[in-house]
GROMACS .gro file of C-alpha atoms in nm:
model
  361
    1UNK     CA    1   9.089   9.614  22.313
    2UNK     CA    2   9.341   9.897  22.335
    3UNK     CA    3   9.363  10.183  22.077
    4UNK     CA    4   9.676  10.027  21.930
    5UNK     CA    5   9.568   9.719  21.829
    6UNK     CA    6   9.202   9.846  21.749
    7UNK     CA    7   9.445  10.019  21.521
    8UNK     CA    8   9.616   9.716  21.402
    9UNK     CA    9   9.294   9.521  21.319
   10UNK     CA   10   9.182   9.846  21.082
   11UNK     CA   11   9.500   9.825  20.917
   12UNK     CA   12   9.482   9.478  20.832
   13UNK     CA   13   9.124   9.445  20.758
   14UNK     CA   14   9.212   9.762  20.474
   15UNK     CA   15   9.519   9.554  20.381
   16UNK     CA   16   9.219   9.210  20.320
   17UNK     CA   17   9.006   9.447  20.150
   18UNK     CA   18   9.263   9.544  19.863
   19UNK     CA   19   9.443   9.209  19.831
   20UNK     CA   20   9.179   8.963  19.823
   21UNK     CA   21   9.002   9.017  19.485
   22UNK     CA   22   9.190   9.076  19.175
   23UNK     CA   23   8.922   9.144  18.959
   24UNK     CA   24   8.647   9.383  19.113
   25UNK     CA   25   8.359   9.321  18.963
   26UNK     CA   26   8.068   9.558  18.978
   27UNK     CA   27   7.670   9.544  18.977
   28UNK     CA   28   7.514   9.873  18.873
   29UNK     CA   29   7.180   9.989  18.929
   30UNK     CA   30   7.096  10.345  18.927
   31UNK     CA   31   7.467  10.460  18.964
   32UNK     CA   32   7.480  10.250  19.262
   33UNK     CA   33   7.756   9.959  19.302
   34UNK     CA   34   7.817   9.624  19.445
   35UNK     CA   35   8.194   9.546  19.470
   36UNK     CA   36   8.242   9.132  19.560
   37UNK     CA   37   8.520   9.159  19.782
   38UNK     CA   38   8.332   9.041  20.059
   39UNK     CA   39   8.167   8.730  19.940
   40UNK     CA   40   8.522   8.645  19.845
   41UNK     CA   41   8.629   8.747  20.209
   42UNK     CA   42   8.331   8.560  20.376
   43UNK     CA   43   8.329   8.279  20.171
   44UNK     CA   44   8.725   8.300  20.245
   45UNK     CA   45   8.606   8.233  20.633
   46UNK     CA   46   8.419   7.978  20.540
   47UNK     CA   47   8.646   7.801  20.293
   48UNK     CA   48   8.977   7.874  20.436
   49UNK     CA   49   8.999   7.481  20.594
   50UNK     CA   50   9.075   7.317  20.253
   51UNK     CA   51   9.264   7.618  20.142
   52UNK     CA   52   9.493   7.699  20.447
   53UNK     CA   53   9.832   7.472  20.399
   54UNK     CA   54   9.768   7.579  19.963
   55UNK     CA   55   9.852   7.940  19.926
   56UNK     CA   56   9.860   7.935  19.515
   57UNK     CA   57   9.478   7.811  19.538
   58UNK     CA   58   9.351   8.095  19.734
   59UNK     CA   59   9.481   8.414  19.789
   60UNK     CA   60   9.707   8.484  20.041
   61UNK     CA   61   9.475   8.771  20.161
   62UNK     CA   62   9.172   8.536  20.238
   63UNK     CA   63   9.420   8.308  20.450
   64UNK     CA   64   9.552   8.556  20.623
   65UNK     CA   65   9.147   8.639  20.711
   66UNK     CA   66   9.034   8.309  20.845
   67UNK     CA   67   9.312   8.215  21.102
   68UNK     CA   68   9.153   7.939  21.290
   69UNK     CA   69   9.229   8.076  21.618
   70UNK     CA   70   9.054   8.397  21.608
   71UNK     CA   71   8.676   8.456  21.737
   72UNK     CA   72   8.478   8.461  21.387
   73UNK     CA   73   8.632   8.117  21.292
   74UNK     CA   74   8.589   7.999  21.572
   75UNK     CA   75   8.196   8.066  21.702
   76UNK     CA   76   8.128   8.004  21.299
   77UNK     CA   77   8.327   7.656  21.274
   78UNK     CA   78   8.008   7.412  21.329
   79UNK     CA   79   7.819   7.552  21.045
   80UNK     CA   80   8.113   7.623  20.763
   81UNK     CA   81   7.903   7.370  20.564
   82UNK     CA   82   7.585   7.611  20.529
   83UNK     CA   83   7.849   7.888  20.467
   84UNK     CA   84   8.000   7.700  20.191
   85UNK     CA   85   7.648   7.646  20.059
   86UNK     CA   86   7.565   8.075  20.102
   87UNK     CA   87   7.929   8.161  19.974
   88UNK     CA   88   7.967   7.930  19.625
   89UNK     CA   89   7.584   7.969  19.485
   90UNK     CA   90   7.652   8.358  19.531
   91UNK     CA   91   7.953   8.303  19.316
   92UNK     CA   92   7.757   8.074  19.088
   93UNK     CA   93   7.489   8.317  19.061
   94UNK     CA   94   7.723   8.639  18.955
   95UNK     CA   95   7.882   8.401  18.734
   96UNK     CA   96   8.211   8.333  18.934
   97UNK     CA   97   8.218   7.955  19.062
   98UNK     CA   98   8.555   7.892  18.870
   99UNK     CA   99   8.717   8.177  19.127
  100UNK     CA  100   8.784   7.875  19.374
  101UNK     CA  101   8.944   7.530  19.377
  102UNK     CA  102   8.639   7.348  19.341
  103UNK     CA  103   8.866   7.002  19.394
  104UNK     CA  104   8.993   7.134  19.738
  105UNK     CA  105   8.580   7.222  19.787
  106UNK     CA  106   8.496   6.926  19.727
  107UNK     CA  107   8.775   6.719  19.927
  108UNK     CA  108   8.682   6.936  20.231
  109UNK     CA  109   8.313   6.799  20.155
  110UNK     CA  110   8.322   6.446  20.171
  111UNK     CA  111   8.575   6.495  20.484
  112UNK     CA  112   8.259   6.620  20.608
  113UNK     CA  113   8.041   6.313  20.568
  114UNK     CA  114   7.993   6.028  20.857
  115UNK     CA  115   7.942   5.648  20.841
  116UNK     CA  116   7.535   5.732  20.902
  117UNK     CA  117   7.557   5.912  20.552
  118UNK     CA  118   7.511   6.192  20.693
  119UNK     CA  119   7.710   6.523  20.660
  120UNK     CA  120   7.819   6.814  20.932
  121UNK     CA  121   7.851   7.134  20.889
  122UNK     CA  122   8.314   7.108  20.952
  123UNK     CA  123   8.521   6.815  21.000
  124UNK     CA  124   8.475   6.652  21.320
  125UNK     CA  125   8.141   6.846  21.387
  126UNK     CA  126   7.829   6.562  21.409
  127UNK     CA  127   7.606   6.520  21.122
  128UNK     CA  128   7.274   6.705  21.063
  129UNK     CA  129   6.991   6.707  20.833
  130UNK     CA  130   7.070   7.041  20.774
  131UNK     CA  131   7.480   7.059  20.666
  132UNK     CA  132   7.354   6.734  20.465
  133UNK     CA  133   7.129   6.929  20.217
  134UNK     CA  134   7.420   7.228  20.203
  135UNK     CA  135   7.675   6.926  20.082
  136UNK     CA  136   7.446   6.754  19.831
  137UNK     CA  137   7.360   7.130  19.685
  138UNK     CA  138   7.741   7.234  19.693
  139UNK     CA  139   7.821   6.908  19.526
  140UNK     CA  140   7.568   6.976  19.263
  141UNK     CA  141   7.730   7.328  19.181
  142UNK     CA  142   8.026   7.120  19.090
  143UNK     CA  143   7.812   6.822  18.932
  144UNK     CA  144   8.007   6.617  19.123
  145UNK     CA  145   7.667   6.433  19.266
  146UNK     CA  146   7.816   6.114  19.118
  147UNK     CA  147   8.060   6.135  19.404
  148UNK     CA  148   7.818   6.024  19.649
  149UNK     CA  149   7.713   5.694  19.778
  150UNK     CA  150   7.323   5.813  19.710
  151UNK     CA  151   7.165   5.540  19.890
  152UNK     CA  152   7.344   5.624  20.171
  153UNK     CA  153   7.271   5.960  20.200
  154UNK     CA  154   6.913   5.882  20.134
  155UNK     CA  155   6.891   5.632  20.419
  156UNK     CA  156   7.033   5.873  20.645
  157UNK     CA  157   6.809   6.093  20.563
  158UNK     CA  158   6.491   5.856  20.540
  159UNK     CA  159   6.577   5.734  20.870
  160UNK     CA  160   6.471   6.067  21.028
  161UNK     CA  161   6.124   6.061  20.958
  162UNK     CA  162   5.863   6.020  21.245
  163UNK     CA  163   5.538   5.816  21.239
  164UNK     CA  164   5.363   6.121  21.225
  165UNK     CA  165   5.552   6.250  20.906
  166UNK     CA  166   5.765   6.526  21.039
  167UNK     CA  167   6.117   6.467  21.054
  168UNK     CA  168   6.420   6.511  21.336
  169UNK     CA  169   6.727   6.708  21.209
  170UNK     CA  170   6.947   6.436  21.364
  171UNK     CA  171   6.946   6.154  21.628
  172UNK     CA  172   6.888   6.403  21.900
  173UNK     CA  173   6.520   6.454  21.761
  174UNK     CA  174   6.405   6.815  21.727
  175UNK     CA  175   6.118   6.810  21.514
  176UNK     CA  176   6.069   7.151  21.286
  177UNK     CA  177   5.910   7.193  20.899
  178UNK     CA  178   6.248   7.322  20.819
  179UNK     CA  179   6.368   6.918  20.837
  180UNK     CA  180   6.084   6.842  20.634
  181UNK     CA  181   6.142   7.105  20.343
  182UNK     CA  182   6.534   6.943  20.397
  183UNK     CA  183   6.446   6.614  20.363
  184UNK     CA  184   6.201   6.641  20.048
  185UNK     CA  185   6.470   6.923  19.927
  186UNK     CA  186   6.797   6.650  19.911
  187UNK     CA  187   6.548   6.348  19.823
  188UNK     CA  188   6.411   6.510  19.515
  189UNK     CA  189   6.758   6.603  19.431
  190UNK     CA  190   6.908   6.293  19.497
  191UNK     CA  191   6.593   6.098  19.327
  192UNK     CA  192   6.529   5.902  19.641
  193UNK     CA  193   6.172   6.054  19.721
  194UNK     CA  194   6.046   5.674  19.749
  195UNK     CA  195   6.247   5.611  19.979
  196UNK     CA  196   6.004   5.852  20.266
  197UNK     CA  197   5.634   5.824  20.300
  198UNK     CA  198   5.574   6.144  20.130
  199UNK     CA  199   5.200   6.162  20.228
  200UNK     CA  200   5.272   6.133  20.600
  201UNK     CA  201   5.578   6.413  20.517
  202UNK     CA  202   5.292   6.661  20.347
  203UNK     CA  203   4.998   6.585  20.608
  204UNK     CA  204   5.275   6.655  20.880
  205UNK     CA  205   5.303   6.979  20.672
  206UNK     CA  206   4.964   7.062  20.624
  207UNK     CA  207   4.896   7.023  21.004
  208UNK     CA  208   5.138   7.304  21.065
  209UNK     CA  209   4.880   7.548  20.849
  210UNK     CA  210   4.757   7.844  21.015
  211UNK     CA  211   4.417   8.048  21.027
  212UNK     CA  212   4.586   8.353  20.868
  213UNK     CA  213   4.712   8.095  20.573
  214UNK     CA  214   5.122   8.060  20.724
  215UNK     CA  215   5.293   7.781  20.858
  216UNK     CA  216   5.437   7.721  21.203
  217UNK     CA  217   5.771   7.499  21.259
  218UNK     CA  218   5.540   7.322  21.416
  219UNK     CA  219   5.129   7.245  21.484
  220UNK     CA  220   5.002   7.562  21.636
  221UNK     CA  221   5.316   7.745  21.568
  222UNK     CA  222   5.305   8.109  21.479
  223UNK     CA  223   5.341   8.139  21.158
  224UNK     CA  224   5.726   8.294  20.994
  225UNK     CA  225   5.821   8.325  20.641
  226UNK     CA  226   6.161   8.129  20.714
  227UNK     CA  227   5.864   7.847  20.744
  228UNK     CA  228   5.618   7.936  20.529
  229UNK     CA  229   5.878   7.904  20.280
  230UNK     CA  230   5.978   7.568  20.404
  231UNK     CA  231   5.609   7.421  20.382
  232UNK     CA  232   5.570   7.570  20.057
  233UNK     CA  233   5.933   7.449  19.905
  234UNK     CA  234   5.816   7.122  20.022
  235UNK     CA  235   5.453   7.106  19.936
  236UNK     CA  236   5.584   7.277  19.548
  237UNK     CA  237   5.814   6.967  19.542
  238UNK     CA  238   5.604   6.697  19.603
  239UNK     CA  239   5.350   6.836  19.382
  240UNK     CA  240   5.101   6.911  19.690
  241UNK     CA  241   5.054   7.275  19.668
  242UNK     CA  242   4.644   7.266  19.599
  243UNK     CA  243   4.653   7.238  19.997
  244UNK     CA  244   4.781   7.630  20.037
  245UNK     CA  245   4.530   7.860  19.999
  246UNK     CA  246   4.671   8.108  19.777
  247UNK     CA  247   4.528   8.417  19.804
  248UNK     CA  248   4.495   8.408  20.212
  249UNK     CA  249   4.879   8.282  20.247
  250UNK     CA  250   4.957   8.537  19.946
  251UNK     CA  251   4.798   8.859  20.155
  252UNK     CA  252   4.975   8.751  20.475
  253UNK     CA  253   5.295   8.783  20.242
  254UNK     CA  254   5.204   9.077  20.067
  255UNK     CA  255   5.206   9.241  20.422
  256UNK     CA  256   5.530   9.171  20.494
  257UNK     CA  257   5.639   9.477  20.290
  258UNK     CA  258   5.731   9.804  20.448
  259UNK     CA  259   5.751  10.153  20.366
  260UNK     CA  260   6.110  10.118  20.298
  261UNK     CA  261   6.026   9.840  20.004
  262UNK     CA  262   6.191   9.557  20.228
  263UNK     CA  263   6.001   9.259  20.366
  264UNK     CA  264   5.973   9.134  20.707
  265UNK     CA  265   5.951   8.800  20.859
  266UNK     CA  266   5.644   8.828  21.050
  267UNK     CA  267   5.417   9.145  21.173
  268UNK     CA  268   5.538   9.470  21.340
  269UNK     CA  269   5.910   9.314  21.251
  270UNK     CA  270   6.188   9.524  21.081
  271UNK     CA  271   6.260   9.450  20.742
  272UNK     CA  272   6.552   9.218  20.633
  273UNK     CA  273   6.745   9.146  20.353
  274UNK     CA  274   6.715   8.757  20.376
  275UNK     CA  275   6.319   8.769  20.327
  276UNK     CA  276   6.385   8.891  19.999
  277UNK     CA  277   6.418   8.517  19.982
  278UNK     CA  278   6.181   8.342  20.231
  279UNK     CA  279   5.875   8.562  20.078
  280UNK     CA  280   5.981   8.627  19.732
  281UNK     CA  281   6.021   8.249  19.664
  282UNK     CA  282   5.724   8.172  19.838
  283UNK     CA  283   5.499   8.460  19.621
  284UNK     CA  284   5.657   8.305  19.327
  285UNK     CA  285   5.593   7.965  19.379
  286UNK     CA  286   5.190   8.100  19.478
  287UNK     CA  287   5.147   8.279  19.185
  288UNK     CA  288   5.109   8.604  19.395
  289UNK     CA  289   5.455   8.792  19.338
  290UNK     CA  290   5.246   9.065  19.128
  291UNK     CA  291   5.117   9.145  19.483
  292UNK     CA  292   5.404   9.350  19.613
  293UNK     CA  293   5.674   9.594  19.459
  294UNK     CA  294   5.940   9.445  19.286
  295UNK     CA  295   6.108   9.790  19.238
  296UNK     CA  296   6.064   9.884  19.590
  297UNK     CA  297   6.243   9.581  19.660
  298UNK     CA  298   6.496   9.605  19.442
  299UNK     CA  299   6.579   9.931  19.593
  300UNK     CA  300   6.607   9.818  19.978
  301UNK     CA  301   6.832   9.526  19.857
  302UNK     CA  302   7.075   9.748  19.711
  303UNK     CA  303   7.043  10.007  19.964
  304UNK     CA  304   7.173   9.745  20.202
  305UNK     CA  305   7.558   9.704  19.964
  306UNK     CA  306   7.923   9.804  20.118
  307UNK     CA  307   7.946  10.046  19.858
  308UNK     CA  308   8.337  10.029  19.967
  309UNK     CA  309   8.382   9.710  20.049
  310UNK     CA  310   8.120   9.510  19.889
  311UNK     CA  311   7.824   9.207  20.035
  312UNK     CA  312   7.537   9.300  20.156
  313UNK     CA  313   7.416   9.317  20.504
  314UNK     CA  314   7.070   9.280  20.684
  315UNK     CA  315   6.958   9.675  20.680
  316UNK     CA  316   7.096   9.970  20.533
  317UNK     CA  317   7.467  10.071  20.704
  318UNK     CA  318   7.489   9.743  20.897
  319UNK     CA  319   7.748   9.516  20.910
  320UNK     CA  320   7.761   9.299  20.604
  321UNK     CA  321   7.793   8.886  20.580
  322UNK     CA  322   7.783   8.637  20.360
  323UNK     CA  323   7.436   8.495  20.475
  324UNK     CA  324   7.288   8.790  20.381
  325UNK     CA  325   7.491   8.810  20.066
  326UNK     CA  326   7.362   8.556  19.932
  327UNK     CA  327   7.012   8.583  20.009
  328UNK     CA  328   7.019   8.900  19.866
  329UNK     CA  329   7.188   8.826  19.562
  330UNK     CA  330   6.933   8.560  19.519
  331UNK     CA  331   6.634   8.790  19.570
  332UNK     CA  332   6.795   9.048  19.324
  333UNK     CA  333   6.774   8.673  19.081
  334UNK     CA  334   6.414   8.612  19.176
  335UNK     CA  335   6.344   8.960  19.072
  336UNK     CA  336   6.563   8.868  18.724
  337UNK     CA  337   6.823   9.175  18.840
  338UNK     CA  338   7.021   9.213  18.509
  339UNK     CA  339   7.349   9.036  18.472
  340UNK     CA  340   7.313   8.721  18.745
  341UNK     CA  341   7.178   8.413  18.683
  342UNK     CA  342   6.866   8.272  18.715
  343UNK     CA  343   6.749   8.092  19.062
  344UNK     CA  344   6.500   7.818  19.150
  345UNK     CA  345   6.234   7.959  19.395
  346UNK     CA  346   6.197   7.597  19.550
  347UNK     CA  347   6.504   7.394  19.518
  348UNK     CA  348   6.707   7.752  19.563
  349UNK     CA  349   7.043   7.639  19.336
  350UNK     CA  350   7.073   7.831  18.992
  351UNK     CA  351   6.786   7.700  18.738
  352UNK     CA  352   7.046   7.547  18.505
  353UNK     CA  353   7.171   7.342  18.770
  354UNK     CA  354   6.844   7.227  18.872
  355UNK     CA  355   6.793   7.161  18.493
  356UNK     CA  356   7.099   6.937  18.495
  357UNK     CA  357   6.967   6.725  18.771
  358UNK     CA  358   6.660   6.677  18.645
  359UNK     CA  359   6.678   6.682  18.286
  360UNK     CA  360   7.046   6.618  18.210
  361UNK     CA  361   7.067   6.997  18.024
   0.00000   0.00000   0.00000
């Protein structure tokens, strides 16, 4: 790229950065700021499909951002689905959901869905057990559940499972606990959990437990938080969790925090904003959250904000992004930050959604 239109880029990026939120909205903590222009601007590249041809639904600003033809839309268009998902429950979270169309959200949605039931993460993209759970969750946001064909969706879904329990994320049949956590995840939601042999789905699960007290993707897998919070999601929702053991899966956790107050992944890792989910839910959901420092973590999420331009990235002075957004924003929730809303450690959608599905409040 040539000086001149290295120069051009800066220029308009500055020009994004002041037109695309009206109304910046701030999160203090100890004189430091979050500004949300970037989860507007990511969830802008994300969005932008159902918004592009509607200029008085979004503004012009966040178009201008997500022209299909450059790089980031581009490499990013098969998984707009999970982006939709990270983008909107941020927003829900600080409050915000009514900044977008949620009609044009939801149109782009079901455009999304195939004859199996199953969703993708874009239009014309295949479906996958994973854009699927993204759709039902966005759709709850917008309690617009009632839009679905639900025995569809749960047949699609159902019809992944192995003999062995585990299930494929699509017909191509990779086999990971992720799938399972998605499949219990959107079944509970949907109230289709009959319609999956949910002791197969937890032995599957339980076969996947380590020595140290983790979970693999898969028997004999090392164990991650990504999956440890998987097996535990799943094992929390299907009312199984007397096969963790607590206090050995709650030290391995407990470990995953660093000088700097962040948590890694796994050992001798760097820290990472998005574990502020995958352990902090997990401790939670164990009874074992007392076991680290809330306030140190509090600190390393916030340390990781575009003081300037707002989201939050992986490490301090990175490059922000709207998965990381909204995995920290939700950590900051699990840790009840003042002034967002309250998340679910297992079902991870806003507690007074999950209260809606499940209770009708």
């Amino acid at each position: 790229m040539s000086e001149e239109e290295d120069g051009v880029k800066k220029e308009q990026r500055k020009a994004w950065r002041e037109g695309a939120v009206r109304d910046r909205n701030v999160i203090l903590h100890g004189g430091r700021g979050m500004v949300l222009d970037q989860i507007w601007l990511d969830a802008g590249n994300f969005l932008v499909d159902f918004n592009y041809a509607n200029a008085s639904s979004v503004s012009p600003p966040v178009l201008r951002l997500a022209k299909k033809d450059s790089f980031e839309s581009v490499v990013m268009d098969h998984l707009r689905m999970n982006g939709a998902y990270w983008g909107l429950t941020t927003l829900d979270l600080l409050g915000k959901l009514d900044a977008v169309d949620k009609e044009d959200v939801i149109s782009w949605v079901m455009q999304c869905q195939h004859e199996s039931g199953g969703f993708a993460g874009n239009i014309g993209h295949d479906p996958h057990i994973l854009y699927t759970l993204s759709a039902v969750q966005v759709l709850a946001l917008f309690e617009k559940l009632d839009m679905l064909d639900i025995d569809k969706v749960s047949n699609y879904i159902s019809g992944l499972q192995n003999e062995d329990g585990s299930f494929s994320g699509d017909v191509w049949g990779e086999v990971d606990t992720r799938f399972s956590y998605i499949a219990v995840c959107c079944l509970s939601i949907l109230h289709r959990l009959d319609k999956i042999d949910v002791d197969k789905a937890v032995n599957y699960i339980v076969s996947c437990k380590n020595l140290d007290g983790g979970f693999g993707c898969t028997p004999g897998g090392e164990s991650h938080a990504g999956q440890i919070f998987c097996c535990v999601g799943a094992l929390a929702i299907t009312g199984a969790l007397h096969h963790v053991d607590k206090d050995l899966l709650g030290w391995w956790l407990c470990e995953r925090q660093v000088k700097s107050g962040g948590l890694n992944g796994r050992p001798e890792k760097l820290p990472d904003v998005c574990y502020s989910w995958w352990v902090l839910s997990s401790l939670i959901m164990i009874d074992r959250v007392h076991w680290i420092s809330k306030e140190k973590l509090v600190k390393f999420i916030l340390d990781c904000q575009d003081l300037e331009n707002g989201g939050i990235s992986d490490r301090p002075d990175d490059a922000v992004d709207v998965f990381h957004t909204y995995f920290g924003v939700a950590g900051l929730s699990l840790l009840e930050y003042p002034g967002l809303k309250a998340i679910d450690p297992a079902y991870a959608l806003p507690i007074d959604v999950v209260n809606r599905i499940f209770f009708g409040k």
